[in-house]
Coordinates of N, CA, C and O in Angstrom, one line a residue:
M1 N -2.2 0.5 -5.3 CA -1.1 -0.3 -4.8 C -0.5 -1.0 -5.9 O 0.7 -1.0 -5.9
A2 N -1.0 -1.3 -7.0 CA -0.2 -1.8 -8.3 C 0.9 -0.7 -8.6 O 1.8 -1.0 -9.3
M3 N 0.0 0.5 -8.7 CA 1.4 1.4 -9.5 C 2.1 1.7 -8.6 O 3.4 1.8 -9.2
R4 N 2.0 1.5 -7.1 CA 3.1 1.9 -6.3 C 4.4 0.5 -6.3 O 5.5 1.0 -6.4
K5 N 3.5 -0.5 -7.0 CA 4.7 -1.7 -7.0 C 5.4 -1.4 -8.5 O 6.6 -1.7 -8.8
F6 N 4.6 -0.7 -9.4 CA 5.3 -0.9 -10.8 C 6.2 0.5 -10.6 O 7.3 0.2 -11.2
Y7 N 6.0 1.4 -10.1 CA 6.9 2.3 -9.9 C 7.8 2.2 -9.1 O 9.4 2.6 -9.1
S8 N 7.9 1.5 -7.9 CA 9.0 0.8 -7.2 C 10.2 0.1 -8.2 O 11.2 -0.1 -8.0
E9 N 9.5 -0.6 -8.9 CA 9.8 -1.4 -10.1 C 11.0 -0.9 -10.7 O 12.1 -1.3 -11.1
I10 N 10.4 0.3 -11.4 CA 11.2 1.1 -12.3 C 11.8 2.2 -12.1 O 12.8 2.6 -12.6
R11 N 11.7 2.1 -10.7 CA 12.4 3.6 -10.1 C 14.1 3.3 -10.2 O 14.8 4.4 -10.5
G12 N 14.5 2.0 -10.0 CA 15.9 1.8 -10.2 C 16.5 1.6 -11.3 O 17.7 1.4 -11.7
L13 N 15.7 1.8 -12.5 CA 16.1 1.5 -13.9 C 16.8 2.5 -14.7 O 16.1 3.9 -14.3
K14 N 17.6 2.2 -15.2 CA 17.9 3.4 -16.3 C 16.7 3.5 -17.2 O 16.1 2.8 -17.7
V15 N 16.9 4.8 -18.0 CA 15.8 5.4 -19.0 C 15.8 4.4 -20.0 O 14.8 3.9 -20.6
S16 N 17.0 4.0 -20.3 CA 17.1 3.0 -21.7 C 16.7 1.5 -21.4 O 16.2 0.9 -22.5
E17 N 16.5 1.2 -20.0 CA 16.0 -0.1 -19.8 C 14.2 0.0 -19.6 O 14.2 -1.1 -19.4
V18 N 13.9 1.0 -19.4 CA 12.6 1.1 -18.9 C 11.5 0.5 -20.2 O 10.6 -0.3 -20.0
P19 N 11.8 0.6 -21.6 CA 10.9 -0.1 -22.5 C 11.4 -1.3 -22.4 O 10.2 -2.1 -22.6
N20 N 12.2 -2.2 -22.2 CA 12.5 -3.6 -22.2 C 11.5 -4.2 -21.1 O 11.4 -5.4 -21.1
H21 N 11.8 -3.5 -19.9 CA 10.9 -3.6 -18.7 C 9.3 -4.0 -18.9 O 8.6 -4.7 -18.4
V22 N 8.8 -2.8 -19.6 CA 7.4 -2.5 -19.8 C 6.8 -3.2 -21.1 O 5.6 -3.7 -20.6
K23 N 7.5 -3.8 -22.1 CA 7.3 -4.4 -23.2 C 6.5 -5.4 -22.6 O 5.2 -5.8 -23.4
P24 N 6.8 -6.7 -22.0 CA 6.5 -7.8 -21.6 C 5.1 -7.6 -21.0 O 4.0 -8.5 -21.0
M25 N 4.9 -6.6 -20.3 CA 3.4 -6.2 -19.4 C 2.4 -5.8 -20.4 O 1.2 -5.9 -20.1
L26 N 2.8 -5.3 -21.8 CA 1.6 -5.0 -22.8 C 1.0 -5.9 -23.6 O 0.3 -5.7 -24.3
S27 N 1.6 -7.6 -23.1 CA 1.4 -8.7 -23.8 C 0.0 -9.1 -23.6 O -0.5 -8.9 -22.3
I28 N -0.8 -9.6 -24.3 CA -2.5 -9.9 -24.1 C -2.1 -11.2 -23.0 O -3.1 -11.3 -22.3
D29 N -1.0 -12.0 -23.2 CA -1.1 -13.0 -22.0 C -0.7 -12.4 -20.7 O -1.5 -13.1 -19.6
F30 N 0.1 -11.4 -20.4 CA 0.1 -10.9 -19.3 C -1.1 -10.2 -18.4 O -1.5 -10.3 -17.5
V31 N -2.0 -9.4 -19.4 CA -2.9 -8.6 -19.3 C -4.2 -9.7 -18.8 O -4.5 -9.6 -17.6
K32 N -4.1 -10.9 -19.8 CA -5.1 -12.2 -19.7 C -4.6 -12.7 -18.0 O -5.6 -12.8 -16.9
N33 N -3.8 -13.0 -17.6 CA -3.1 -13.4 -16.3 C -3.2 -12.5 -15.1 O -3.8 -12.6 -14.1
A34 N -3.2 -11.3 -15.4 CA -3.3 -10.0 -14.4 C -4.8 -10.4 -13.9 O -5.1 -9.9 -12.9
V35 N -5.7 -10.2 -15.2 CA -7.0 -9.8 -14.9 C -7.6 -11.2 -13.8 O -8.3 -11.3 -13.0
K36 N -7.0 -12.6 -14.4 CA -7.5 -13.7 -13.7 C -6.9 -13.6 -12.2 O -7.4 -14.1 -11.2
K37 N -5.9 -13.2 -11.9 CA -5.3 -13.0 -10.8 C -6.0 -12.1 -9.9 O -6.6 -12.5 -8.7
G38 N -6.4 -10.9 -10.5 CA -7.5 -10.0 -9.6 C -8.6 -10.5 -9.5 O -9.4 -10.4 -8.5
L39 N -9.5 -11.1 -10.2 CA -10.6 -12.3 -10.3 C -10.5 -13.1 -9.0 O -11.4 -13.3 -8.3
D40 N -9.3 -13.8 -9.2 CA -9.2 -15.0 -8.0 C -9.1 -14.1 -6.6 O -9.6 -14.9 -5.9
N41 N -8.4 -13.1 -6.7 CA -8.3 -12.4 -5.6 C -9.5 -11.8 -5.2 O -9.8 -12.0 -3.9
Y42 N -10.3 -11.3 -5.8 CA -11.7 -10.7 -5.4 C -12.6 -11.8 -5.1 O -13.2 -11.6 -4.0
H43 N -12.6 -13.0 -6.0 CA -13.1 -14.1 -5.3 C -12.9 -14.5 -3.9 O -13.8 -15.1 -3.1
A44 N -11.7 -14.6 -3.5 CA -11.1 -15.3 -2.3 C -11.8 -14.1 -1.0 O -11.9 -14.4 -0.1
K45 N -11.5 -12.8 -1.7 CA -11.6 -11.9 -0.3 C -13.2 -11.6 0.0 O -13.7 -11.2 0.9
Y46 N -13.8 -11.6 -1.0 CA -15.6 -11.3 -1.0 C -16.2 -12.5 -1.1 O -17.3 -12.7 -0.3
I47 N -16.3 -13.2 -2.0 CA -17.0 -14.2 -2.5 C -17.2 -15.5 -1.6 O -18.3 -15.6 -1.1
Q48 N -15.8 -15.8 -1.3 CA -15.8 -17.4 -0.4 C -16.2 -16.6 1.2 O -16.5 -17.6 1.9
T49 N -15.9 -15.4 1.5 CA -16.1 -14.9 2.7 C -17.6 -14.8 3.0 O -18.1 -14.2 4.0
S50 N -18.5 -14.7 1.9 CA -20.0 -14.4 1.8 C -20.1 -12.7 2.4 O -21.0 -12.7 3.3
S51 N -19.4 -12.0 1.7 CA -19.3 -10.4 2.3 C -20.5 -9.9 1.6 O -20.8 -10.3 0.3
I52 N -20.8 -8.6 2.2 CA -21.9 -8.4 1.4 C -21.4 -7.0 0.6 O -22.1 -6.3 -0.7
D53 N -20.1 -6.7 0.6 CA -19.6 -5.9 -0.4 C -19.7 -6.1 -2.0 O -19.7 -5.0 -2.5
P54 N -19.9 -7.3 -2.5 CA -19.9 -7.2 -3.8 C -21.6 -6.7 -4.6 O -21.4 -6.3 -5.3
L55 N -22.5 -6.9 -3.8 CA -24.0 -6.0 -3.6 C -23.6 -4.7 -3.6 O -23.9 -3.9 -4.7
Y56 N -22.6 -4.0 -2.6 CA -22.6 -2.6 -2.6 C -21.5 -2.3 -4.2 O -21.8 -1.1 -4.9
H57 N -20.8 -3.1 -4.7 CA -19.9 -2.6 -5.7 C -20.8 -3.1 -7.0 O -20.9 -1.5 -7.6
V58 N -21.7 -3.7 -7.2 CA -22.6 -3.7 -8.1 C -23.4 -2.5 -8.0 O -23.8 -1.6 -9.0
C59 N -24.4 -2.1 -7.0 CA -25.0 -1.0 -7.0 C -24.1 0.4 -7.4 O -24.8 1.3 -8.2
F60 N -23.0 0.4 -6.6 CA -22.2 1.8 -6.8 C -21.7 2.0 -8.1 O -21.7 2.6 -8.8
G61 N -21.2 0.5 -8.8 CA -20.8 0.8 -10.1 C -21.9 1.0 -11.1 O -21.8 1.8 -12.1
G62 N -23.0 0.6 -10.9 CA -24.4 0.8 -11.7 C -24.8 2.1 -11.7 O -25.1 2.8 -12.5
M63 N -24.9 3.1 -10.5 CA -25.0 4.6 -10.6 C -23.9 4.9 -11.4 O -24.4 6.0 -12.0
I64 N -22.7 4.9 -10.8 CA -21.5 5.6 -11.6 C -21.6 5.3 -13.0 O -21.7 6.2 -13.9
F65 N -21.9 3.8 -13.8 CA -22.4 3.8 -15.3 C -23.3 4.5 -15.4 O -23.3 5.2 -16.9
S66 N -24.4 4.8 -15.1 CA -25.7 5.3 -15.5 C -25.3 6.7 -15.5 O -25.5 7.4 -16.3
Y67 N -24.7 7.8 -14.5 CA -24.3 8.9 -14.8 C -23.5 9.0 -15.6 O -23.7 10.1 -16.6
L68 N -22.3 8.1 -16.0 CA -21.2 8.4 -17.0 C -22.0 8.4 -18.0 O -21.9 9.1 -19.5
V69 N -23.2 7.5 -18.5 CA -24.0 7.4 -20.0 C -24.8 8.3 -20.1 O -25.0 8.9 -21.1
A70 N -25.5 9.1 -18.9 CA -26.3 10.3 -19.1 C -25.7 11.6 -19.3 O -26.1 12.7 -19.5
L71 N -24.3 11.6 -19.0 CA -23.4 12.8 -18.7 C -23.5 13.6 -20.3 O -23.6 14.8 -20.3
P72 N -23.0 12.9 -21.6 CA -23.1 13.8 -22.2 C -24.6 14.6 -22.6 O -24.5 15.5 -23.3
E73 N -25.6 13.8 -22.3 CA -26.7 14.3 -22.9 C -27.2 15.7 -21.8 O -27.6 16.4 -22.4
E74 N -26.9 15.3 -20.7 CA -27.1 16.3 -19.7 C -26.2 17.5 -20.3 O -26.7 18.9 -20.0
R75 N -25.1 17.6 -20.5 CA -24.1 18.5 -21.1 C -24.6 19.3 -22.0 O -24.6 20.6 -22.2
R76 N -25.1 18.5 -23.3 CA -25.8 19.0 -24.1 C -26.9 20.1 -23.7 O -27.2 21.0 -24.6
H77 N -28.0 19.4 -23.0 CA -29.0 20.2 -22.2 C -28.6 21.4 -21.6 O -29.1 22.2 -22.1
L78 N -27.5 21.3 -21.0 CA -27.0 22.7 -20.2 C -26.5 23.5 -21.2 O -26.6 24.8 -21.2
E79 N -25.8 23.2 -22.2 CA -25.3 24.1 -23.4 C -26.4 24.7 -24.1 O -26.4 26.0 -24.1
H80 N -27.2 24.0 -24.3 CA -28.6 24.4 -25.2 C -29.1 25.7 -24.1 O -29.8 26.5 -24.8
Q81 N -29.6 25.3 -23.1 CA -29.9 26.4 -22.2 C -29.3 27.3 -22.0 O -30.0 28.5 -22.1
Q82 N -28.0 27.1 -21.6 CA -27.3 28.5 -21.7 C -27.2 29.2 -23.0 O -27.2 30.6 -22.7
Q83 N -27.1 28.8 -24.4 CA -27.7 29.4 -25.7 C -28.7 30.1 -25.6 O -28.8 31.1 -26.3
H84 N -29.6 29.1 -25.1 CA -31.0 30.1 -25.2 C -31.0 31.2 -24.2 O -31.5 32.4 -24.6
A85 N -30.4 31.2 -23.1 CA -30.9 32.3 -22.1 C -29.9 33.5 -22.7 O -30.1 34.9 -22.8
K86 N -28.7 33.2 -23.4 CA -28.0 34.2 -23.7 C -28.8 35.0 -25.0 O -28.7 36.2 -25.2
E87 N -29.5 34.1 -25.9 CA -30.1 34.5 -26.9 C -31.1 35.7 -26.7 O -31.5 36.5 -27.1
H88 N -32.1 35.3 -25.8 CA -33.0 35.7 -25.2 C -33.0 36.9 -24.0 O -33.8 37.4 -23.4
G89 N -31.6 36.8 -23.6 CA -31.4 38.0 -22.4 C -31.7 37.7 -21.2 O -31.9 38.6 -20.3
G90 N -32.4 36.5 -21.1 CA -32.6 36.1 -19.5 C -31.9 34.9 -19.2 O -31.7 34.2 -19.6
A91 N -32.2 34.8 -17.6 CA -31.8 33.2 -17.2 C -32.9 32.3 -17.1 O -34.2 33.1 -16.7
H92 N -32.9 31.2 -17.1 CA -33.8 30.4 -17.0 C -33.8 29.5 -16.2 O -32.8 29.2 -15.9

């Protein structure tokens, strides 16, 4: 949704005008305000309405995070297994 809004804002600009339009969006204050606004919207949508969705967000977020943390180790393990199979001429 935010990307669509951003795209619609810059779509009518000339290429030389884009950096001047984007530069203020990269400031610390702009990012802080955007995060604060997002948290306020989340609070109003889920917390104040006593929704169960934040629990789902934590559970699924935790699963995704643990998968991403374990991914490098799993890739190393798979690569080692493939190398071992190649060296010994068989599939394990």
